[in-house]
Amino acid sequence: MAIKLGIGIITYNRKEILRQCVEHIRAFTQHSFELVVADDGSQDGTPALLERLNVPYITGDNRGIAWNRNRALWWLKEEKKCDVILVFEDDCRPCEFGWERPWIKAVEAYGHMNHMPEITLEIDNDVSSGSGTAEDPYIAPMHQAFCVGYHARALDYVGYLDVRFEKYGEEHVEHTHRFLRAGYGGLPQFRTPERGQVFFLRGGLEALPSETHGTPDCVSRNIIVHRQIQGDPFYRAPWRSDEQLFLFREEMEAARNRPQSITQPKDNGFDVIISLGGDEKTNFFIKRIFGRADSSFFDGFVTPFHSLIHLFETDFQGLFSTACLYGYWDALRCRDSLLVYHNCLDIPEGEHTSVELFHSQLGRLKQEYADHLAKLDVLCDGTHRVLFVRDWHDALHYEGTHRPSHALTPDFRRLVAALEARYPSLEFRVLFTNFGSASVADSRMIFANLSVPDVCDDERKVDAWGRMVSQLGIYRRGDEAWDDEEVA
């Protein structure tokens, strides 16, 4: 059975850091997941931000870290039935694509896991053994809550954080001690769990400097509470009284009944959408889904991935080169670049594509595409937010033919670097469609696959494009259902 992953973020009055955390989780997580934010009564517009980002959230009065973390844990375990639950503090975020894979493996193996940031290793290294991997986790007598992993099975025995801890301090420490006593997440000392050796993972995440909301007085009080409850039974509910139970239930019901936003995430809105090939079909689908295509530059020729990079890196100098041209079905192909010129020639009735015809129209082609390129450069001058779209489909034009070794593997990073070099002030992302399991840990890249075969009728593909765009939350600015003035 597939593992169901749940990711929670706990936050309080740090909406900008929270926004970045959400972005990074969405950009760098490969496994499908449920996401929820537990907001501890923020007064800085956090709920409005989450609604714009289309992120489920639970909120209520400011009741402290223990209560707030329980909001996320309960939602993901009881409401969404997740097997592996990872809870972030808002000042920690993924920075490597596929970061969650070792976490899933570790939580499956040990029931409970903590993250050890690089700064801890540099400043306060008390690691007794291990290499920080899922197979060989660090072992150390310390407690960090930047990102914590819980297995639903372990939570069944250990329960939730003790809400007798108010505000800030000791709540995660005591919870971890209970996991150790129950045999999860470390090497326990059963009579004195505070001396237990805790398991940690490193890598894949980054912790940011941030301002704490805790006070020394609050921490001192919670240390006393910890000593008093140290011998209590393992399991704790998220409440201590009937009144707290009803309050907690009201928060869950409010989250469950909150209408899901029909708007798309603001950060996935674009002013301009530009096809980068491989053929004219990409623009056909862009027009059908978004109403128009903003540039037809790449519609006139089939552009292999390596040639696309070369064009941007060389200011398009190789475009319409007359070297090594030969007939290729009803088009012309350049043996060096593998560019296929198929839609750019004016072919008189009764004639066929030929090298001679290409030469006769070369002046027109160069002028026409110089104008196209100038328009493309204006669209990318930095005044618009641009989505480039590149489809795998050009590979279908080379089935059964020899392709140079450098043309076989798409270099996604190099293409993005070439775009950035040509348009240094441009805010952009690149949507790569139908490249299978390909992925790169770069938030400027989006990878998605259509749910239909590569060879099928256009209407099926239009429907598949619509579903893909909807799932990714991509839209053209100006088409959104809410008014910017309402969210300012």
mmCIF file of C-alpha atoms in Angstrom, residues 42-361:
data_model
loop_
_atom_site.group_PDB
_atom_site.id
_atom_site.type_symbol
_atom_site.label_atom_id
_atom_site.label_comp_id
_atom_site.label_asym_id
_atom_site.label_seq_id
_atom_site.Cartn_x
_atom_site.Cartn_y
_atom_site.Cartn_z
ATOM 1 C CA SER A 42 -1.761 35.388 13.977
ATOM 2 C CA GLN A 43 -2.719 39.055 13.649
ATOM 3 C CA ASP A 44 -0.591 39.836 10.565
ATOM 4 C CA GLY A 45 -2.923 38.615 7.805
ATOM 5 C CA THR A 46 -1.729 35.013 7.789
ATOM 6 C CA PRO A 47 -5.205 33.468 7.163
ATOM 7 C CA ALA A 48 -5.788 35.773 4.177
ATOM 8 C CA LEU A 49 -2.408 34.774 2.741
ATOM 9 C CA LEU A 50 -3.220 31.079 3.126
ATOM 10 C CA GLU A 51 -6.554 31.511 1.381
ATOM 11 C CA ARG A 52 -4.825 33.202 -1.557
ATOM 12 C CA LEU A 53 -2.285 30.385 -1.681
ATOM 13 C CA ASN A 54 -5.106 27.819 -1.479
ATOM 14 C CA VAL A 55 -3.570 26.149 1.594
ATOM 15 C CA PRO A 56 -5.835 24.431 4.164
ATOM 16 C CA TYR A 57 -5.340 25.845 7.643
ATOM 17 C CA ILE A 58 -6.518 25.537 11.243
ATOM 18 C CA THR A 59 -6.571 28.607 13.428
ATOM 19 C CA GLY A 60 -7.873 29.849 16.752
ATOM 20 C CA ASP A 61 -6.760 31.852 19.755
ATOM 21 C CA ASN A 62 -3.069 32.052 20.620
ATOM 22 C CA ARG A 63 -2.612 29.028 22.892
ATOM 23 C CA GLY A 64 1.067 28.142 22.536
ATOM 24 C CA ILE A 65 3.256 25.747 20.610
ATOM 25 C CA ALA A 66 1.958 22.502 22.155
ATOM 26 C CA TRP A 67 -1.663 23.260 21.277
ATOM 27 C CA ASN A 68 -0.736 24.555 17.829
ATOM 28 C CA ARG A 69 1.425 21.565 16.885
ATOM 29 C CA ASN A 70 -1.422 19.321 18.002
ATOM 30 C CA ARG A 71 -3.674 21.127 15.528
ATOM 31 C CA ALA A 72 -1.437 20.015 12.652
ATOM 32 C CA LEU A 73 -0.873 16.504 14.002
ATOM 33 C CA TRP A 74 -4.568 15.813 14.600
ATOM 34 C CA TRP A 75 -5.591 17.166 11.196
ATOM 35 C CA LEU A 76 -3.075 15.065 9.283
ATOM 36 C CA LYS A 77 -3.517 11.899 11.365
ATOM 37 C CA GLU A 78 -7.224 11.873 12.144
ATOM 38 C CA GLU A 79 -8.780 13.969 9.377
ATOM 39 C CA LYS A 80 -6.488 13.062 6.444
ATOM 40 C CA LYS A 81 -5.388 9.595 7.656
ATOM 41 C CA CYS A 82 -1.720 10.159 6.827
ATOM 42 C CA ASP A 83 0.824 7.462 7.642
ATOM 43 C CA VAL A 84 3.945 9.636 7.799
ATOM 44 C CA ILE A 85 3.576 13.154 9.207
ATOM 45 C CA LEU A 86 6.278 15.823 8.944
ATOM 46 C CA VAL A 87 5.748 19.077 10.842
ATOM 47 C CA PHE A 88 7.828 22.156 10.054
ATOM 48 C CA GLU A 89 8.355 25.247 12.088
ATOM 49 C CA ASP A 90 7.837 28.102 9.635
ATOM 50 C CA ASP A 91 11.521 29.116 9.710
ATOM 51 C CA CYS A 92 12.643 25.771 8.296
ATOM 52 C CA ARG A 93 12.107 24.722 4.676
ATOM 53 C CA PRO A 94 13.220 22.201 2.028
ATOM 54 C CA CYS A 95 16.084 23.166 -0.267
ATOM 55 C CA GLU A 96 16.666 19.945 -2.243
ATOM 56 C CA PHE A 97 14.251 18.214 -4.603
ATOM 57 C CA GLY A 98 13.076 14.904 -3.165
ATOM 58 C CA TRP A 99 14.078 15.926 0.369
ATOM 59 C CA GLU A 100 11.157 13.929 1.795
ATOM 60 C CA ARG A 101 12.340 10.496 0.625
ATOM 61 C CA PRO A 102 14.867 9.883 3.449
ATOM 62 C CA TRP A 103 12.345 11.303 5.920
ATOM 63 C CA ILE A 104 9.688 8.820 4.836
ATOM 64 C CA LYS A 105 12.201 5.980 5.069
ATOM 65 C CA ALA A 106 13.413 7.088 8.513
ATOM 66 C CA VAL A 107 9.950 7.631 9.997
ATOM 67 C CA GLU A 108 8.843 4.252 8.652
ATOM 68 C CA ALA A 109 11.859 2.657 10.338
ATOM 69 C CA TYR A 110 12.006 4.512 13.671
ATOM 70 C CA GLY A 111 8.552 6.034 14.251
ATOM 71 C CA HIS A 112 9.938 9.445 15.184
ATOM 72 C CA MET A 113 12.684 11.628 13.693
ATOM 73 C CA ASN A 114 14.173 15.103 14.160
ATOM 74 C CA HIS A 115 16.173 17.420 11.905
ATOM 75 C CA MET A 116 19.659 18.620 12.786
ATOM 76 C CA PRO A 117 20.556 21.864 10.952
ATOM 77 C CA GLU A 118 24.058 22.485 9.693
ATOM 78 C CA ILE A 119 24.460 25.394 12.124
ATOM 79 C CA THR A 120 23.942 23.002 15.047
ATOM 80 C CA LEU A 121 26.643 20.708 13.728
ATOM 81 C CA GLU A 122 29.021 23.657 13.456
ATOM 82 C CA ILE A 123 28.328 25.334 16.812
ATOM 83 C CA ASP A 124 26.887 22.782 19.239
ATOM 84 C CA ASN A 125 27.963 19.419 17.896
ATOM 85 C CA ASP A 126 27.179 16.750 20.485
ATOM 86 C CA VAL A 127 26.739 13.892 18.021
ATOM 87 C CA SER A 128 27.920 10.594 19.458
ATOM 88 C CA SER A 129 27.581 8.526 16.281
ATOM 89 C CA GLY A 130 25.897 8.228 12.890
ATOM 90 C CA SER A 131 26.123 10.030 9.551
ATOM 91 C CA GLY A 132 22.739 11.765 9.502
ATOM 92 C CA THR A 133 21.099 9.496 6.909
ATOM 93 C CA ALA A 134 17.933 7.425 7.150
ATOM 94 C CA GLU A 135 20.048 4.266 7.304
ATOM 95 C CA ASP A 136 22.512 5.699 9.825
ATOM 96 C CA PRO A 137 20.946 8.656 11.669
ATOM 97 C CA TYR A 138 22.880 10.916 13.965
ATOM 98 C CA ILE A 139 22.531 10.036 17.632
ATOM 99 C CA ALA A 140 22.727 12.946 20.054
ATOM 100 C CA PRO A 141 21.303 13.921 23.491
ATOM 101 C CA MET A 142 19.681 17.137 22.268
ATOM 102 C CA HIS A 143 16.269 18.282 21.088
ATOM 103 C CA GLN A 144 15.468 20.318 17.971
ATOM 104 C CA ALA A 145 12.008 20.938 16.530
ATOM 105 C CA PHE A 146 12.724 22.651 13.190
ATOM 106 C CA CYS A 147 11.236 19.647 11.391
ATOM 107 C CA VAL A 148 9.892 16.598 13.199
ATOM 108 C CA GLY A 149 8.659 13.330 11.715
ATOM 109 C CA TYR A 150 5.950 11.182 13.297
ATOM 110 C CA HIS A 151 4.491 7.864 12.241
ATOM 111 C CA ALA A 152 0.763 7.466 12.849
ATOM 112 C CA ARG A 153 1.504 4.099 14.460
ATOM 113 C CA ALA A 154 3.783 5.718 17.034
ATOM 114 C CA LEU A 155 1.280 8.496 17.728
ATOM 115 C CA ASP A 156 -1.310 5.823 18.526
ATOM 116 C CA TYR A 157 0.820 4.874 21.550
ATOM 117 C CA VAL A 158 2.479 8.158 22.511
ATOM 118 C CA GLY A 159 -0.279 10.616 21.726
ATOM 119 C CA TYR A 160 0.013 14.365 21.359
ATOM 120 C CA LEU A 161 1.953 17.186 22.991
ATOM 121 C CA ASP A 162 0.965 17.954 26.567
ATOM 122 C CA VAL A 163 -1.063 21.170 26.632
ATOM 123 C CA ARG A 164 -0.037 21.886 30.213
ATOM 124 C CA PHE A 165 2.983 23.497 28.566
ATOM 125 C CA GLU A 166 1.926 27.071 27.916
ATOM 126 C CA LYS A 167 3.258 29.303 25.156
ATOM 127 C CA TYR A 168 6.886 28.233 24.567
ATOM 128 C CA GLY A 169 9.444 25.834 26.031
ATOM 129 C CA GLU A 170 9.923 22.120 26.858
ATOM 130 C CA GLU A 171 6.825 20.899 24.975
ATOM 131 C CA HIS A 172 8.812 19.158 22.209
ATOM 132 C CA VAL A 173 11.428 17.878 24.665
ATOM 133 C CA GLU A 174 8.827 16.148 26.825
ATOM 134 C CA HIS A 175 7.031 14.748 23.760
ATOM 135 C CA THR A 176 10.320 13.318 22.453
ATOM 136 C CA HIS A 177 11.025 11.725 25.854
ATOM 137 C CA ARG A 178 7.707 9.894 25.624
ATOM 138 C CA PHE A 179 8.619 8.570 22.172
ATOM 139 C CA LEU A 180 11.917 7.330 23.607
ATOM 140 C CA ARG A 181 10.142 5.650 26.526
ATOM 141 C CA ALA A 182 7.832 3.926 24.034
ATOM 142 C CA GLY A 183 10.782 2.723 21.950
ATOM 143 C CA TYR A 184 10.605 5.195 19.064
ATOM 144 C CA GLY A 185 13.095 7.659 17.595
ATOM 145 C CA GLY A 186 16.278 6.933 19.516
ATOM 146 C CA LEU A 187 18.148 4.899 22.088
ATOM 147 C CA PRO A 188 16.184 5.383 25.317
ATOM 148 C CA GLN A 189 17.132 5.248 28.949
ATOM 149 C CA PHE A 190 13.792 3.974 30.210
ATOM 150 C CA ARG A 191 14.074 5.224 33.782
ATOM 151 C CA THR A 192 15.661 8.538 32.839
ATOM 152 C CA PRO A 193 14.461 9.373 29.306
ATOM 153 C CA GLU A 194 15.950 12.866 29.498
ATOM 154 C CA ARG A 195 19.320 11.139 28.991
ATOM 155 C CA GLY A 196 18.110 9.257 25.918
ATOM 156 C CA GLN A 197 19.960 9.464 22.624
ATOM 157 C CA VAL A 198 17.724 10.975 19.924
ATOM 158 C CA PHE A 199 17.831 10.178 16.191
ATOM 159 C CA PHE A 200 18.436 13.052 13.739
ATOM 160 C CA LEU A 201 18.584 13.535 9.965
ATOM 161 C CA ARG A 202 20.707 16.160 8.221
ATOM 162 C CA GLY A 203 20.521 17.585 4.720
ATOM 163 C CA GLY A 204 17.709 18.577 2.386
ATOM 164 C CA LEU A 205 16.420 21.339 4.686
ATOM 165 C CA GLU A 206 17.581 24.783 5.725
ATOM 166 C CA ALA A 207 16.807 26.688 8.925
ATOM 167 C CA LEU A 208 16.470 30.467 8.753
ATOM 168 C CA PRO A 209 17.306 33.043 11.423
ATOM 169 C CA SER A 210 14.097 34.320 13.000
ATOM 170 C CA GLU A 211 12.780 36.092 16.069
ATOM 171 C CA THR A 212 11.373 33.920 18.849
ATOM 172 C CA HIS A 213 8.069 34.679 20.550
ATOM 173 C CA GLY A 214 9.127 32.948 23.779
ATOM 174 C CA THR A 215 10.314 34.509 27.039
ATOM 175 C CA PRO A 216 12.702 33.248 29.754
ATOM 176 C CA ASP A 217 9.885 33.308 32.323
ATOM 177 C CA CYS A 218 7.731 31.066 30.161
ATOM 178 C CA VAL A 219 10.582 28.603 29.641
ATOM 179 C CA SER A 220 11.331 28.514 33.384
ATOM 180 C CA ARG A 221 7.706 27.771 34.201
ATOM 181 C CA ASN A 222 7.559 24.969 31.623
ATOM 182 C CA ILE A 223 10.740 23.364 32.980
ATOM 183 C CA ILE A 224 8.963 23.032 36.341
ATOM 184 C CA VAL A 225 5.901 21.540 34.615
ATOM 185 C CA HIS A 226 8.126 19.046 32.806
ATOM 186 C CA ARG A 227 9.630 17.823 36.075
ATOM 187 C CA GLN A 228 6.196 17.423 37.628
ATOM 188 C CA ILE A 229 4.696 15.331 34.802
ATOM 189 C CA GLN A 230 7.785 13.314 33.893
ATOM 190 C CA GLY A 231 6.430 10.030 35.219
ATOM 191 C CA ASP A 232 2.898 10.331 33.810
ATOM 192 C CA PRO A 233 1.622 7.643 31.396
ATOM 193 C CA PHE A 234 2.755 7.760 27.764
ATOM 194 C CA TYR A 235 -0.427 8.734 26.032
ATOM 195 C CA ARG A 236 -1.778 12.310 26.108
ATOM 196 C CA ALA A 237 -4.812 13.637 24.274
ATOM 197 C CA PRO A 238 -4.647 17.134 22.724
ATOM 198 C CA TRP A 239 -6.804 18.398 25.602
ATOM 199 C CA ARG A 240 -6.909 18.119 29.409
ATOM 200 C CA SER A 241 -10.536 18.992 30.120
ATOM 201 C CA ASP A 242 -13.981 18.838 28.574
ATOM 202 C CA GLU A 243 -13.796 22.554 27.878
ATOM 203 C CA GLN A 244 -10.537 22.119 25.958
ATOM 204 C CA LEU A 245 -11.965 19.146 24.065
ATOM 205 C CA PHE A 246 -14.921 21.193 22.824
ATOM 206 C CA LEU A 247 -12.636 24.094 21.906
ATOM 207 C CA PHE A 248 -10.289 21.808 19.955
ATOM 208 C CA ARG A 249 -13.215 20.163 18.193
ATOM 209 C CA GLU A 250 -14.640 23.547 17.203
ATOM 210 C CA GLU A 251 -11.313 24.489 15.609
ATOM 211 C CA MET A 252 -11.250 21.242 13.612
ATOM 212 C CA GLU A 253 -14.850 21.638 12.493
ATOM 213 C CA ALA A 254 -14.212 25.221 11.413
ATOM 214 C CA ALA A 255 -11.255 24.060 9.312
ATOM 215 C CA ARG A 256 -13.235 21.152 7.876
ATOM 216 C CA ASN A 257 -16.165 23.366 6.898
ATOM 217 C CA ARG A 258 -14.115 26.268 5.568
ATOM 218 C CA PRO A 259 -14.880 26.709 1.847
ATOM 219 C CA GLN A 260 -11.882 25.833 -0.269
ATOM 220 C CA SER A 261 -10.693 28.764 -2.344
ATOM 221 C CA ILE A 262 -11.575 28.506 -6.031
ATOM 222 C CA THR A 263 -8.850 30.974 -6.908
ATOM 223 C CA GLN A 264 -5.399 29.877 -7.916
ATOM 224 C CA PRO A 265 -2.242 30.606 -5.932
ATOM 225 C CA LYS A 266 -1.033 34.144 -6.569
ATOM 226 C CA ASP A 267 2.530 32.972 -7.145
ATOM 227 C CA ASN A 268 1.383 30.817 -10.074
ATOM 228 C CA GLY A 269 -0.100 33.763 -11.943
ATOM 229 C CA PHE A 270 1.719 34.974 -15.071
ATOM 230 C CA ASP A 271 1.329 37.986 -17.341
ATOM 231 C CA VAL A 272 2.921 36.337 -20.363
ATOM 232 C CA ILE A 273 3.004 32.681 -21.472
ATOM 233 C CA ILE A 274 5.581 31.756 -24.119
ATOM 234 C CA SER A 275 6.144 28.454 -25.892
ATOM 235 C CA LEU A 276 9.739 27.260 -26.290
ATOM 236 C CA GLY A 277 8.738 24.451 -28.686
ATOM 237 C CA GLY A 278 9.433 21.579 -29.460
ATOM 238 C CA ASP A 279 6.766 22.254 -32.144
ATOM 239 C CA GLU A 280 3.776 24.437 -32.936
ATOM 240 C CA LYS A 281 1.388 22.175 -31.005
ATOM 241 C CA THR A 282 2.540 23.681 -27.713
ATOM 242 C CA ASN A 283 1.198 27.083 -28.723
ATOM 243 C CA PHE A 284 -2.017 25.466 -29.927
ATOM 244 C CA PHE A 285 -2.652 24.147 -26.418
ATOM 245 C CA ILE A 286 -1.588 27.430 -24.800
ATOM 246 C CA LYS A 287 -4.152 29.259 -26.946
ATOM 247 C CA ARG A 288 -6.905 26.799 -26.070
ATOM 248 C CA ILE A 289 -6.215 26.895 -22.326
ATOM 249 C CA PHE A 290 -5.150 30.522 -21.771
ATOM 250 C CA GLY A 291 -6.965 32.294 -24.608
ATOM 251 C CA ARG A 292 -3.885 33.411 -26.511
ATOM 252 C CA ALA A 293 -0.221 32.658 -27.126
ATOM 253 C CA ASP A 294 2.052 35.625 -26.545
ATOM 254 C CA SER A 295 4.784 34.628 -29.010
ATOM 255 C CA SER A 296 4.803 32.448 -32.124
ATOM 256 C CA PHE A 297 8.584 32.605 -32.507
ATOM 257 C CA PHE A 298 9.152 28.851 -32.167
ATOM 258 C CA ASP A 299 6.153 27.764 -34.262
ATOM 259 C CA GLY A 300 8.020 27.829 -37.563
ATOM 260 C CA PHE A 301 10.589 25.158 -36.788
ATOM 261 C CA VAL A 302 11.082 22.098 -34.610
ATOM 262 C CA THR A 303 13.794 22.857 -32.051
ATOM 263 C CA PRO A 304 15.613 20.027 -30.257
ATOM 264 C CA PHE A 305 16.387 20.788 -26.628
ATOM 265 C CA HIS A 306 20.148 21.190 -27.089
ATOM 266 C CA SER A 307 19.571 23.501 -30.080
ATOM 267 C CA LEU A 308 17.153 25.634 -28.056
ATOM 268 C CA ILE A 309 19.867 26.204 -25.461
ATOM 269 C CA HIS A 310 22.423 26.993 -28.170
ATOM 270 C CA LEU A 311 20.116 29.566 -29.786
ATOM 271 C CA PHE A 312 19.712 31.502 -26.539
ATOM 272 C CA GLU A 313 23.410 31.253 -25.690
ATOM 273 C CA THR A 314 24.551 32.547 -29.118
ATOM 274 C CA ASP A 315 21.962 35.286 -29.703
ATOM 275 C CA PHE A 316 20.201 33.027 -32.236
ATOM 276 C CA GLN A 317 23.117 33.199 -34.657
ATOM 277 C CA GLY A 318 22.627 29.667 -35.968
ATOM 278 C CA LEU A 319 18.993 30.198 -36.892
ATOM 279 C CA PHE A 320 18.398 29.762 -40.641
ATOM 280 C CA SER A 321 21.935 28.608 -41.265
ATOM 281 C CA THR A 322 22.256 27.263 -44.814
ATOM 282 C CA ALA A 323 25.000 24.799 -43.880
ATOM 283 C CA CYS A 324 24.241 21.088 -44.186
ATOM 284 C CA LEU A 325 20.568 21.469 -45.151
ATOM 285 C CA TYR A 326 18.778 18.460 -46.597
ATOM 286 C CA GLY A 327 15.244 17.362 -47.308
ATOM 287 C CA TYR A 328 13.421 15.839 -44.351
ATOM 288 C CA TRP A 329 9.970 14.538 -45.275
ATOM 289 C CA ASP A 330 8.040 17.699 -46.208
ATOM 290 C CA ALA A 331 10.541 19.978 -44.460
ATOM 291 C CA LEU A 332 14.235 20.848 -44.337
ATOM 292 C CA ARG A 333 16.622 19.767 -41.627
ATOM 293 C CA CYS A 334 20.020 21.100 -40.563
ATOM 294 C CA ARG A 335 22.440 18.243 -40.027
ATOM 295 C CA ASP A 336 24.461 20.215 -37.436
ATOM 296 C CA SER A 337 21.731 21.670 -35.209
ATOM 297 C CA LEU A 338 18.931 19.167 -36.015
ATOM 298 C CA LEU A 339 16.569 22.141 -36.441
ATOM 299 C CA VAL A 340 13.665 21.204 -38.717
ATOM 300 C CA TYR A 341 12.208 24.075 -40.777
ATOM 301 C CA HIS A 342 8.646 23.030 -41.498
ATOM 302 C CA ASN A 343 6.219 25.934 -40.978
ATOM 303 C CA CYS A 344 8.282 28.979 -41.880
ATOM 304 C CA LEU A 345 8.496 28.633 -45.674
ATOM 305 C CA ASP A 346 5.941 29.953 -48.157
ATOM 306 C CA ILE A 347 5.503 26.993 -50.488
ATOM 307 C CA PRO A 348 3.805 27.840 -53.821
ATOM 308 C CA GLU A 349 1.020 25.534 -54.891
ATOM 309 C CA GLY A 350 2.348 22.511 -56.710
ATOM 310 C CA GLU A 351 5.898 22.896 -55.381
ATOM 311 C CA HIS A 352 7.757 21.026 -52.654
ATOM 312 C CA THR A 353 10.116 22.123 -49.927
ATOM 313 C CA SER A 354 13.653 22.386 -51.245
ATOM 314 C CA VAL A 355 17.014 23.865 -50.367
ATOM 315 C CA GLU A 356 16.653 26.189 -53.353
ATOM 316 C CA LEU A 357 13.307 27.465 -52.054
ATOM 317 C CA PHE A 358 14.873 28.037 -48.645
ATOM 318 C CA HIS A 359 17.679 30.107 -50.184
ATOM 319 C CA SER A 360 15.201 32.170 -52.193
ATOM 320 C CA GLN A 361 13.260 33.123 -49.047
#
